[in-house]
Amino acid sequence: MNYRAILFVLAVVASIYLWPEEERLVDSTGDEPSQEVGKTSQRLAKPLVSQAPKIESAPVKNAEIDRLITQLNQSQGRELVNAIEQFWADCLGKEDCLSQLAALKSKLSDSRYQLLANYNHFNREWQSIWQESELNHFALLSDKVAEFKRLATMVWGEHATLVFADEFALYDFSLEQDSLSESLAADFLNDYQTLLIKWREKEAALTLEADSEKYEKGVSLIPRSYPPDKVREIKNQLARQYLTEKEIASIASREQQVAQQNAHIGQYQDELAALHQTLEAQRQSTSLSDSEWRTYVEQKVSQFRRDYFLYQ
């Protein structure tokens, strides 16, 4: 074998070992890759860092949208106002208010959609009008209520009854509760319960959902013109109607503490008044100057206070 033949053989042998791995794994037919090629491809295709599966947030988002639509369509008063203001806060933060309004237009009644779309305009005008209002100049509650409703309707139009549903309920209830001042003591409890039944659907707005709240409200409405024994009788009737035994005992204990405090204060005031009378009598016979007398009185009063609270 000559020199060129030897070089040719060596080149062929070297090419066998240097041939790409995938091509060397081709089977004897030379057409199809072997199973090892598939494994190699899978290893190469596998990402270096595993990716966490994506969590679908669409159901949660859809539930929030459905809840918002329900609130905008069905609620009123503070609940409605909160929903509207939350909508505007969210869409302004995302800078997509126009698209969100467009999506909601077919979901809301025309009246409620107009309220939602124009809420900020209405609210700015209302704040300006409200700051300049003079409700405190009206002496009668009925006049204040009438003026408030007039201003609200002037700014909000037909939307006033929705936006101020809670305020209107509170004002109207306040007007009606004044009629209890004309009730006879024997009829007070029945008249009060009749009033509560009439306003049952507005208990949340009136803060009268709990029985304890009904009791406190009833006590606050007892006319001052009733004699003390009638007041105590009505309080007991209200307590039996709306309170548990534990609550009744707690109130009785609290009232006893208040009575003791009032008696303590009354005794202090009586004894202090007696001291001033004694000092006035002494002033007639003393030769002290005015400044000396004032100093003397201050010392006596200070000593009285220290002794009184020390020995109580």
PDB file of C-alpha atoms in Angstrom:
ATOM      1  CA  MET A   1       0.000   0.000   0.000  1.00  0.00           C
ATOM      2  CA  ASN A   2       1.461   3.347  -1.046  1.00  0.00           C
ATOM      3  CA  TYR A   3       1.570   6.522   1.073  1.00  0.00           C
ATOM      4  CA  ARG A   4      -1.605   8.097  -0.404  1.00  0.00           C
ATOM      5  CA  ALA A   5      -3.614   4.933   0.227  1.00  0.00           C
ATOM      6  CA  ILE A   6      -2.555   4.888   3.864  1.00  0.00           C
ATOM      7  CA  LEU A   7      -3.688   8.510   4.352  1.00  0.00           C
ATOM      8  CA  PHE A   8      -7.056   7.737   2.756  1.00  0.00           C
ATOM      9  CA  VAL A   9      -7.719   4.813   5.137  1.00  0.00           C
ATOM     10  CA  LEU A  10      -6.809   6.905   8.177  1.00  0.00           C
ATOM     11  CA  ALA A  11      -9.209   9.685   7.075  1.00  0.00           C
ATOM     12  CA  VAL A  12     -12.079   7.235   6.707  1.00  0.00           C
ATOM     13  CA  VAL A  13     -11.483   5.770  10.177  1.00  0.00           C
ATOM     14  CA  ALA A  14     -11.319   9.228  11.753  1.00  0.00           C
ATOM     15  CA  SER A  15     -14.527  10.322  10.070  1.00  0.00           C
ATOM     16  CA  ILE A  16     -16.390   7.429  11.649  1.00  0.00           C
ATOM     17  CA  TYR A  17     -15.516   8.598  15.192  1.00  0.00           C
ATOM     18  CA  LEU A  18     -16.038  12.301  14.462  1.00  0.00           C
ATOM     19  CA  TRP A  19     -19.450  11.916  12.778  1.00  0.00           C
ATOM     20  CA  PRO A  20     -22.368  13.766  14.571  1.00  0.00           C
ATOM     21  CA  GLU A  21     -24.006  11.697  17.272  1.00  0.00           C
ATOM     22  CA  GLU A  22     -27.526  11.749  15.829  1.00  0.00           C
ATOM     23  CA  GLU A  23     -26.280  10.607  12.405  1.00  0.00           C
ATOM     24  CA  ARG A  24     -24.201   7.803  13.933  1.00  0.00           C
ATOM     25  CA  LEU A  25     -27.307   6.564  15.680  1.00  0.00           C
ATOM     26  CA  VAL A  26     -29.194   6.076  12.422  1.00  0.00           C
ATOM     27  CA  ASP A  27     -30.023   2.401  11.941  1.00  0.00           C
ATOM     28  CA  SER A  28     -28.654   0.177   9.289  1.00  0.00           C
ATOM     29  CA  THR A  29     -31.278   1.212   6.743  1.00  0.00           C
ATOM     30  CA  GLY A  30     -30.036   4.801   6.953  1.00  0.00           C
ATOM     31  CA  ASP A  31     -33.624   6.126   6.815  1.00  0.00           C
ATOM     32  CA  GLU A  32     -35.126   6.235  10.340  1.00  0.00           C
ATOM     33  CA  PRO A  33     -33.633   7.548  13.616  1.00  0.00           C
ATOM     34  CA  SER A  34     -33.203   5.059  16.436  1.00  0.00           C
ATOM     35  CA  GLN A  35     -34.940   5.321  19.857  1.00  0.00           C
ATOM     36  CA  GLU A  36     -31.822   6.985  21.231  1.00  0.00           C
ATOM     37  CA  VAL A  37     -32.369   9.931  18.921  1.00  0.00           C
ATOM     38  CA  GLY A  38     -35.856  10.457  20.384  1.00  0.00           C
ATOM     39  CA  LYS A  39     -34.449  10.379  23.893  1.00  0.00           C
ATOM     40  CA  THR A  40     -31.754  12.855  22.974  1.00  0.00           C
ATOM     41  CA  SER A  41     -34.293  15.223  21.422  1.00  0.00           C
ATOM     42  CA  GLN A  42     -36.460  15.017  24.514  1.00  0.00           C
ATOM     43  CA  ARG A  43     -33.505  15.852  26.719  1.00  0.00           C
ATOM     44  CA  LEU A  44     -32.632  18.836  24.549  1.00  0.00           C
ATOM     45  CA  ALA A  45     -36.247  20.077  24.462  1.00  0.00           C
ATOM     46  CA  LYS A  46     -36.721  19.931  28.236  1.00  0.00           C
ATOM     47  CA  PRO A  47     -36.557  23.462  29.766  1.00  0.00           C
ATOM     48  CA  LEU A  48     -33.781  24.220  32.197  1.00  0.00           C
ATOM     49  CA  VAL A  49     -36.245  25.602  34.781  1.00  0.00           C
ATOM     50  CA  SER A  50     -39.654  24.015  35.287  1.00  0.00           C
ATOM     51  CA  GLN A  51     -42.560  26.429  34.778  1.00  0.00           C
ATOM     52  CA  ALA A  52     -45.357  26.618  37.365  1.00  0.00           C
ATOM     53  CA  PRO A  53     -48.798  25.892  35.915  1.00  0.00           C
ATOM     54  CA  LYS A  54     -50.859  28.982  35.209  1.00  0.00           C
ATOM     55  CA  ILE A  55     -53.804  29.528  37.574  1.00  0.00           C
ATOM     56  CA  GLU A  56     -56.980  30.584  35.855  1.00  0.00           C
ATOM     57  CA  SER A  57     -58.324  33.801  37.409  1.00  0.00           C
ATOM     58  CA  ALA A  58     -61.309  34.135  35.082  1.00  0.00           C
ATOM     59  CA  PRO A  59     -63.863  32.524  37.451  1.00  0.00           C
ATOM     60  CA  VAL A  60     -62.846  34.843  40.299  1.00  0.00           C
ATOM     61  CA  LYS A  61     -62.942  37.877  38.033  1.00  0.00           C
ATOM     62  CA  ASN A  62     -66.331  36.894  36.649  1.00  0.00           C
ATOM     63  CA  ALA A  63     -67.714  36.494  40.174  1.00  0.00           C
ATOM     64  CA  GLU A  64     -66.510  39.991  41.081  1.00  0.00           C
ATOM     65  CA  ILE A  65     -68.125  41.439  37.957  1.00  0.00           C
ATOM     66  CA  ASP A  66     -71.398  39.655  38.687  1.00  0.00           C
ATOM     67  CA  ARG A  67     -71.370  40.965  42.253  1.00  0.00           C
ATOM     68  CA  LEU A  68     -70.702  44.510  41.012  1.00  0.00           C
ATOM     69  CA  ILE A  69     -73.544  44.297  38.487  1.00  0.00           C
ATOM     70  CA  THR A  70     -75.913  43.050  41.192  1.00  0.00           C
ATOM     71  CA  GLN A  71     -74.953  45.900  43.524  1.00  0.00           C
ATOM     72  CA  LEU A  72     -75.300  48.516  40.799  1.00  0.00           C
ATOM     73  CA  ASN A  73     -78.691  47.152  39.751  1.00  0.00           C
ATOM     74  CA  GLN A  74     -80.293  46.378  43.102  1.00  0.00           C
ATOM     75  CA  SER A  75     -78.668  48.309  45.961  1.00  0.00           C
ATOM     76  CA  GLN A  76     -79.323  51.840  47.117  1.00  0.00           C
ATOM     77  CA  GLY A  77     -78.064  54.311  49.675  1.00  0.00           C
ATOM     78  CA  ARG A  78     -74.584  53.862  51.102  1.00  0.00           C
ATOM     79  CA  GLU A  79     -74.175  50.391  49.578  1.00  0.00           C
ATOM     80  CA  LEU A  80     -74.842  51.740  46.086  1.00  0.00           C
ATOM     81  CA  VAL A  81     -72.579  54.758  46.583  1.00  0.00           C
ATOM     82  CA  ASN A  82     -69.759  52.508  47.827  1.00  0.00           C
ATOM     83  CA  ALA A  83     -70.129  50.250  44.771  1.00  0.00           C
ATOM     84  CA  ILE A  84     -70.050  53.208  42.370  1.00  0.00           C
ATOM     85  CA  GLU A  85     -67.034  54.813  44.033  1.00  0.00           C
ATOM     86  CA  GLN A  86     -65.203  51.469  44.091  1.00  0.00           C
ATOM     87  CA  PHE A  87     -65.886  51.050  40.367  1.00  0.00           C
ATOM     88  CA  TRP A  88     -64.401  54.451  39.561  1.00  0.00           C
ATOM     89  CA  ALA A  89     -61.390  53.906  41.820  1.00  0.00           C
ATOM     90  CA  ASP A  90     -60.612  50.590  40.104  1.00  0.00           C
ATOM     91  CA  CYS A  91     -61.128  51.719  36.520  1.00  0.00           C
ATOM     92  CA  LEU A  92     -59.161  54.943  36.999  1.00  0.00           C
ATOM     93  CA  GLY A  93     -56.318  52.897  38.442  1.00  0.00           C
ATOM     94  CA  LYS A  94     -56.371  50.645  35.355  1.00  0.00           C
ATOM     95  CA  GLU A  95     -57.083  53.541  32.969  1.00  0.00           C
ATOM     96  CA  ASP A  96     -59.879  51.643  31.220  1.00  0.00           C
ATOM     97  CA  CYS A  97     -63.028  53.404  32.449  1.00  0.00           C
ATOM     98  CA  LEU A  98     -64.525  53.819  28.976  1.00  0.00           C
ATOM     99  CA  SER A  99     -64.228  50.131  28.140  1.00  0.00           C
ATOM    100  CA  GLN A 100     -65.633  49.086  31.522  1.00  0.00           C
ATOM    101  CA  LEU A 101     -68.556  51.482  31.161  1.00  0.00           C
ATOM    102  CA  ALA A 102     -69.250  50.124  27.680  1.00  0.00           C
ATOM    103  CA  ALA A 103     -69.254  46.570  29.030  1.00  0.00           C
ATOM    104  CA  LEU A 104     -71.701  47.497  31.806  1.00  0.00           C
ATOM    105  CA  LYS A 105     -74.111  49.538  29.700  1.00  0.00           C
ATOM    106  CA  SER A 106     -76.136  46.549  28.519  1.00  0.00           C
ATOM    107  CA  LYS A 107     -76.150  45.057  32.033  1.00  0.00           C
ATOM    108  CA  LEU A 108     -77.755  48.037  33.806  1.00  0.00           C
ATOM    109  CA  SER A 109     -81.005  49.901  33.478  1.00  0.00           C
ATOM    110  CA  ASP A 110     -80.664  53.185  31.614  1.00  0.00           C
ATOM    111  CA  SER A 111     -81.292  55.200  34.785  1.00  0.00           C
ATOM    112  CA  ARG A 112     -78.678  53.360  36.825  1.00  0.00           C
ATOM    113  CA  TYR A 113     -76.168  53.443  34.002  1.00  0.00           C
ATOM    114  CA  GLN A 114     -76.560  57.219  33.724  1.00  0.00           C
ATOM    115  CA  LEU A 115     -75.995  57.516  37.473  1.00  0.00           C
ATOM    116  CA  LEU A 116     -72.828  55.412  37.233  1.00  0.00           C
ATOM    117  CA  ALA A 117     -71.458  57.225  34.183  1.00  0.00           C
ATOM    118  CA  ASN A 118     -72.164  60.735  35.516  1.00  0.00           C
ATOM    119  CA  TYR A 119     -71.595  60.090  39.228  1.00  0.00           C
ATOM    120  CA  ASN A 120     -68.399  62.134  39.535  1.00  0.00           C
ATOM    121  CA  HIS A 121     -70.026  65.146  37.870  1.00  0.00           C
ATOM    122  CA  PHE A 122     -73.066  64.918  40.151  1.00  0.00           C
ATOM    123  CA  ASN A 123     -70.897  64.468  43.237  1.00  0.00           C
ATOM    124  CA  ARG A 124     -68.683  67.487  42.524  1.00  0.00           C
ATOM    125  CA  GLU A 125     -71.750  69.659  42.069  1.00  0.00           C
ATOM    126  CA  TRP A 126     -73.293  68.250  45.250  1.00  0.00           C
ATOM    127  CA  GLN A 127     -70.197  68.952  47.333  1.00  0.00           C
ATOM    128  CA  SER A 128     -70.214  72.544  46.122  1.00  0.00           C
ATOM    129  CA  ILE A 129     -73.924  73.018  46.889  1.00  0.00           C
ATOM    130  CA  TRP A 130     -73.680  71.249  50.251  1.00  0.00           C
ATOM    131  CA  GLN A 131     -70.849  73.472  51.488  1.00  0.00           C
ATOM    132  CA  GLU A 132     -72.981  76.533  50.820  1.00  0.00           C
ATOM    133  CA  SER A 133     -76.201  75.142  52.302  1.00  0.00           C
ATOM    134  CA  GLU A 134     -77.689  76.724  55.417  1.00  0.00           C
ATOM    135  CA  LEU A 135     -79.697  73.913  56.985  1.00  0.00           C
ATOM    136  CA  ASN A 136     -78.711  75.005  60.474  1.00  0.00           C
ATOM    137  CA  HIS A 137     -80.680  78.192  59.971  1.00  0.00           C
ATOM    138  CA  PHE A 138     -83.927  76.217  60.003  1.00  0.00           C
ATOM    139  CA  ALA A 139     -85.403  75.830  63.475  1.00  0.00           C
ATOM    140  CA  LEU A 140     -87.833  73.008  62.706  1.00  0.00           C
ATOM    141  CA  LEU A 141     -86.650  69.530  61.759  1.00  0.00           C
ATOM    142  CA  SER A 142     -89.378  69.297  59.133  1.00  0.00           C
ATOM    143  CA  ASP A 143     -88.013  72.419  57.426  1.00  0.00           C
ATOM    144  CA  LYS A 144     -84.461  71.032  57.481  1.00  0.00           C
ATOM    145  CA  VAL A 145     -85.617  67.760  55.938  1.00  0.00           C
ATOM    146  CA  ALA A 146     -87.590  69.542  53.231  1.00  0.00           C
ATOM    147  CA  GLU A 147     -84.603  71.745  52.335  1.00  0.00           C
ATOM    148  CA  PHE A 148     -82.210  68.782  52.232  1.00  0.00           C
ATOM    149  CA  LYS A 149     -84.513  66.883  49.884  1.00  0.00           C
ATOM    150  CA  ARG A 150     -84.930  69.957  47.700  1.00  0.00           C
ATOM    151  CA  LEU A 151     -81.169  70.407  47.314  1.00  0.00           C
ATOM    152  CA  ALA A 152     -80.609  66.699  46.682  1.00  0.00           C
ATOM    153  CA  THR A 153     -83.267  66.600  43.972  1.00  0.00           C
ATOM    154  CA  MET A 154     -81.949  69.794  42.394  1.00  0.00           C
ATOM    155  CA  VAL A 155     -78.487  68.231  41.926  1.00  0.00           C
ATOM    156  CA  TRP A 156     -79.147  64.505  41.548  1.00  0.00           C
ATOM    157  CA  GLY A 157     -82.582  64.620  39.936  1.00  0.00           C
ATOM    158  CA  GLU A 158     -84.341  61.255  39.857  1.00  0.00           C
ATOM    159  CA  HIS A 159     -81.218  59.625  41.312  1.00  0.00           C
ATOM    160  CA  ALA A 160     -81.599  61.432  44.658  1.00  0.00           C
ATOM    161  CA  THR A 161     -83.889  58.774  46.136  1.00  0.00           C
ATOM    162  CA  LEU A 162     -81.303  56.087  45.323  1.00  0.00           C
ATOM    163  CA  VAL A 163     -78.176  57.937  46.414  1.00  0.00           C
ATOM    164  CA  PHE A 164     -79.709  59.312  49.640  1.00  0.00           C
ATOM    165  CA  ALA A 165     -82.033  56.414  50.449  1.00  0.00           C
ATOM    166  CA  ASP A 166     -80.487  55.949  53.904  1.00  0.00           C
ATOM    167  CA  GLU A 167     -80.506  59.663  54.730  1.00  0.00           C
ATOM    168  CA  PHE A 168     -84.097  60.078  53.565  1.00  0.00           C
ATOM    169  CA  ALA A 169     -85.147  57.092  55.687  1.00  0.00           C
ATOM    170  CA  LEU A 170     -83.392  58.490  58.760  1.00  0.00           C
ATOM    171  CA  TYR A 171     -84.924  61.941  58.341  1.00  0.00           C
ATOM    172  CA  ASP A 172     -88.430  60.612  57.691  1.00  0.00           C
ATOM    173  CA  PHE A 173     -88.181  58.265  60.671  1.00  0.00           C
ATOM    174  CA  SER A 174     -87.050  61.168  62.850  1.00  0.00           C
ATOM    175  CA  LEU A 175     -90.109  63.144  61.797  1.00  0.00           C
ATOM    176  CA  GLU A 176     -92.450  60.276  62.586  1.00  0.00           C
ATOM    177  CA  GLN A 177     -90.845  59.449  65.921  1.00  0.00           C
ATOM    178  CA  ASP A 178     -91.712  62.950  67.118  1.00  0.00           C
ATOM    179  CA  SER A 179     -95.338  61.834  67.185  1.00  0.00           C
ATOM    180  CA  LEU A 180     -94.487  59.669  70.215  1.00  0.00           C
ATOM    181  CA  SER A 181     -94.182  62.831  72.275  1.00  0.00           C
ATOM    182  CA  GLU A 182     -97.970  63.061  72.061  1.00  0.00           C
ATOM    183  CA  SER A 183     -98.581  59.445  73.117  1.00  0.00           C
ATOM    184  CA  LEU A 184    -100.135  58.694  76.469  1.00  0.00           C
ATOM    185  CA  ALA A 185     -97.842  56.846  78.851  1.00  0.00           C
ATOM    186  CA  ALA A 186    -100.135  53.811  78.720  1.00  0.00           C
ATOM    187  CA  ASP A 187     -99.907  53.733  74.899  1.00  0.00           C
ATOM    188  CA  PHE A 188     -96.223  54.508  74.462  1.00  0.00           C
ATOM    189  CA  LEU A 189     -94.964  50.923  74.044  1.00  0.00           C
ATOM    190  CA  ASN A 190     -97.662  50.005  71.515  1.00  0.00           C
ATOM    191  CA  ASP A 191     -97.116  53.214  69.546  1.00  0.00           C
ATOM    192  CA  TYR A 192     -93.366  52.630  69.518  1.00  0.00           C
ATOM    193  CA  GLN A 193     -93.742  49.049  68.292  1.00  0.00           C
ATOM    194  CA  THR A 194     -96.125  50.208  65.555  1.00  0.00           C
ATOM    195  CA  LEU A 195     -93.494  52.687  64.410  1.00  0.00           C
ATOM    196  CA  LEU A 196     -90.814  49.971  64.299  1.00  0.00           C
ATOM    197  CA  ILE A 197     -93.047  47.642  62.289  1.00  0.00           C
ATOM    198  CA  LYS A 198     -93.669  50.369  59.721  1.00  0.00           C
ATOM    199  CA  TRP A 199     -89.934  50.931  59.276  1.00  0.00           C
ATOM    200  CA  ARG A 200     -88.857  47.287  59.503  1.00  0.00           C
ATOM    201  CA  GLU A 201     -87.340  47.240  56.005  1.00  0.00           C
ATOM    202  CA  LYS A 202     -85.101  50.189  56.893  1.00  0.00           C
ATOM    203  CA  GLU A 203     -83.746  48.812  60.178  1.00  0.00           C
ATOM    204  CA  ALA A 204     -80.173  48.648  58.867  1.00  0.00           C
ATOM    205  CA  ALA A 205     -80.173  52.273  57.733  1.00  0.00           C
ATOM    206  CA  LEU A 206     -81.726  53.318  61.052  1.00  0.00           C
ATOM    207  CA  THR A 207     -79.299  51.199  63.125  1.00  0.00           C
ATOM    208  CA  LEU A 208     -82.196  49.312  64.674  1.00  0.00           C
ATOM    209  CA  GLU A 209     -81.428  45.730  63.672  1.00  0.00           C
ATOM    210  CA  ALA A 210     -80.467  44.500  67.153  1.00  0.00           C
ATOM    211  CA  ASP A 211     -83.014  44.263  69.970  1.00  0.00           C
ATOM    212  CA  SER A 212     -80.649  46.156  72.252  1.00  0.00           C
ATOM    213  CA  GLU A 213     -80.668  49.023  69.738  1.00  0.00           C
ATOM    214  CA  LYS A 214     -84.463  49.016  69.732  1.00  0.00           C
ATOM    215  CA  TYR A 215     -84.397  49.233  73.533  1.00  0.00           C
ATOM    216  CA  GLU A 216     -81.954  52.148  73.595  1.00  0.00           C
ATOM    217  CA  LYS A 217     -83.935  53.976  70.931  1.00  0.00           C
ATOM    218  CA  GLY A 218     -87.195  53.449  72.791  1.00  0.00           C
ATOM    219  CA  VAL A 219     -85.727  54.779  76.033  1.00  0.00           C
ATOM    220  CA  SER A 220     -84.420  57.869  74.241  1.00  0.00           C
ATOM    221  CA  LEU A 221     -87.911  58.610  72.890  1.00  0.00           C
ATOM    222  CA  ILE A 222     -89.744  58.530  76.232  1.00  0.00           C
ATOM    223  CA  PRO A 223     -91.238  62.029  76.616  1.00  0.00           C
ATOM    224  CA  ARG A 224     -89.708  64.104  79.394  1.00  0.00           C
ATOM    225  CA  SER A 225     -93.183  65.202  80.356  1.00  0.00           C
ATOM    226  CA  TYR A 226     -93.930  61.765  81.837  1.00  0.00           C
ATOM    227  CA  PRO A 227     -93.701  61.500  85.641  1.00  0.00           C
ATOM    228  CA  PRO A 228     -90.725  59.509  87.004  1.00  0.00           C
ATOM    229  CA  ASP A 229     -92.814  56.479  87.962  1.00  0.00           C
ATOM    230  CA  LYS A 230     -94.218  56.230  84.417  1.00  0.00           C
ATOM    231  CA  VAL A 231     -90.731  56.542  82.954  1.00  0.00           C
ATOM    232  CA  ARG A 232     -89.500  53.649  85.111  1.00  0.00           C
ATOM    233  CA  GLU A 233     -92.528  51.586  84.122  1.00  0.00           C
ATOM    234  CA  ILE A 234     -91.967  52.150  80.401  1.00  0.00           C
ATOM    235  CA  LYS A 235     -88.249  51.367  80.725  1.00  0.00           C
ATOM    236  CA  ASN A 236     -89.141  48.074  82.388  1.00  0.00           C
ATOM    237  CA  GLN A 237     -91.624  47.293  79.607  1.00  0.00           C
ATOM    238  CA  LEU A 238     -89.022  47.998  76.949  1.00  0.00           C
ATOM    239  CA  ALA A 239     -86.443  45.890  78.782  1.00  0.00           C
ATOM    240  CA  ARG A 240     -88.779  42.897  79.014  1.00  0.00           C
ATOM    241  CA  GLN A 241     -89.626  43.260  75.336  1.00  0.00           C
ATOM    242  CA  TYR A 242     -86.143  43.650  73.858  1.00  0.00           C
ATOM    243  CA  LEU A 243     -83.490  42.529  76.357  1.00  0.00           C
ATOM    244  CA  THR A 244     -82.257  39.264  77.821  1.00  0.00           C
ATOM    245  CA  GLU A 245     -82.120  38.691  81.566  1.00  0.00           C
ATOM    246  CA  LYS A 246     -78.357  39.178  81.498  1.00  0.00           C
ATOM    247  CA  GLU A 247     -78.705  42.492  79.662  1.00  0.00           C
ATOM    248  CA  ILE A 248     -81.393  43.644  82.093  1.00  0.00           C
ATOM    249  CA  ALA A 249     -79.124  42.846  85.053  1.00  0.00           C
ATOM    250  CA  SER A 250     -76.220  44.676  83.396  1.00  0.00           C
ATOM    251  CA  ILE A 251     -78.326  47.782  82.791  1.00  0.00           C
ATOM    252  CA  ALA A 252     -79.641  47.719  86.361  1.00  0.00           C
ATOM    253  CA  SER A 253     -76.080  47.546  87.678  1.00  0.00           C
ATOM    254  CA  ARG A 254     -75.006  50.402  85.438  1.00  0.00           C
ATOM    255  CA  GLU A 255     -77.954  52.561  86.477  1.00  0.00           C
ATOM    256  CA  GLN A 256     -77.145  51.898  90.126  1.00  0.00           C
ATOM    257  CA  GLN A 257     -73.566  53.039  89.573  1.00  0.00           C
ATOM    258  CA  VAL A 258     -74.785  56.187  87.826  1.00  0.00           C
ATOM    259  CA  ALA A 259     -77.217  56.877  90.680  1.00  0.00           C
ATOM    260  CA  GLN A 260     -74.430  56.497  93.231  1.00  0.00           C
ATOM    261  CA  GLN A 261     -72.184  58.822  91.237  1.00  0.00           C
ATOM    262  CA  ASN A 262     -74.951  61.404  90.956  1.00  0.00           C
ATOM    263  CA  ALA A 263     -75.601  61.170  94.699  1.00  0.00           C
ATOM    264  CA  HIS A 264     -71.893  61.552  95.342  1.00  0.00           C
ATOM    265  CA  ILE A 265     -71.739  64.626  93.108  1.00  0.00           C
ATOM    266  CA  GLY A 266     -74.857  66.068  94.699  1.00  0.00           C
ATOM    267  CA  GLN A 267     -73.444  65.610  98.190  1.00  0.00           C
ATOM    268  CA  TYR A 268     -70.187  67.268  97.155  1.00  0.00           C
ATOM    269  CA  GLN A 269     -72.004  70.249  95.659  1.00  0.00           C
ATOM    270  CA  ASP A 270     -74.220  70.619  98.753  1.00  0.00           C
ATOM    271  CA  GLU A 271     -71.287  70.567 101.161  1.00  0.00           C
ATOM    272  CA  LEU A 272     -69.287  72.969  98.976  1.00  0.00           C
ATOM    273  CA  ALA A 273     -72.244  75.375  98.900  1.00  0.00           C
ATOM    274  CA  ALA A 274     -72.507  75.129 102.706  1.00  0.00           C
ATOM    275  CA  LEU A 275     -68.805  75.975 103.011  1.00  0.00           C
ATOM    276  CA  HIS A 276     -69.252  79.092 100.859  1.00  0.00           C
ATOM    277  CA  GLN A 277     -72.171  80.202 103.040  1.00  0.00           C
ATOM    278  CA  THR A 278     -70.016  79.794 106.151  1.00  0.00           C
ATOM    279  CA  LEU A 279     -67.201  81.768 104.550  1.00  0.00           C
ATOM    280  CA  GLU A 280     -69.594  84.538 103.535  1.00  0.00           C
ATOM    281  CA  ALA A 281     -70.720  84.806 107.157  1.00  0.00           C
ATOM    282  CA  GLN A 282     -67.110  84.976 108.322  1.00  0.00           C
ATOM    283  CA  ARG A 283     -66.352  87.709 105.819  1.00  0.00           C
ATOM    284  CA  GLN A 284     -68.683  90.066 107.672  1.00  0.00           C
ATOM    285  CA  SER A 285     -66.541  89.967 110.807  1.00  0.00           C
ATOM    286  CA  THR A 286     -63.005  89.614 109.394  1.00  0.00           C
ATOM    287  CA  SER A 287     -60.486  92.410 109.018  1.00  0.00           C
ATOM    288  CA  LEU A 288     -58.628  90.780 106.099  1.00  0.00           C
ATOM    289  CA  SER A 289     -58.052  92.762 102.930  1.00  0.00           C
ATOM    290  CA  ASP A 290     -59.733  91.638  99.709  1.00  0.00           C
ATOM    291  CA  SER A 291     -56.601  89.934  98.400  1.00  0.00           C
ATOM    292  CA  GLU A 292     -55.960  88.260 101.763  1.00  0.00           C
ATOM    293  CA  TRP A 293     -59.582  87.133 101.891  1.00  0.00           C
ATOM    294  CA  ARG A 294     -59.426  85.602  98.394  1.00  0.00           C
ATOM    295  CA  THR A 295     -56.299  83.710  99.395  1.00  0.00           C
ATOM    296  CA  TYR A 296     -58.005  82.513 102.579  1.00  0.00           C
ATOM    297  CA  VAL A 297     -61.084  81.305 100.639  1.00  0.00           C
ATOM    298  CA  GLU A 298     -58.934  79.450  98.086  1.00  0.00           C
ATOM    299  CA  GLN A 299     -57.090  77.692 100.895  1.00  0.00           C
ATOM    300  CA  LYS A 300     -60.328  76.670 102.609  1.00  0.00           C
ATOM    301  CA  VAL A 301     -61.872  75.358  99.366  1.00  0.00           C
ATOM    302  CA  SER A 302     -58.705  73.442  98.446  1.00  0.00           C
ATOM    303  CA  GLN A 303     -58.587  71.905 101.924  1.00  0.00           C
ATOM    304  CA  PHE A 304     -62.267  70.958 101.656  1.00  0.00           C
ATOM    305  CA  ARG A 305     -61.723  69.192  98.320  1.00  0.00           C
ATOM    306  CA  ARG A 306     -58.716  67.242  99.589  1.00  0.00           C
ATOM    307  CA  ASP A 307     -60.549  66.141 102.728  1.00  0.00           C
ATOM    308  CA  TYR A 308     -63.761  65.284 100.867  1.00  0.00           C
ATOM    309  CA  PHE A 309     -62.202  63.005  98.274  1.00  0.00           C
ATOM    310  CA  LEU A 310     -59.737  61.537 100.778  1.00  0.00           C
ATOM    311  CA  TYR A 311     -62.428  60.244 103.121  1.00  0.00           C
ATOM    312  CA  GLN A 312     -65.063  59.198 100.579  1.00  0.00           C
TER     313      GLN A 312
END
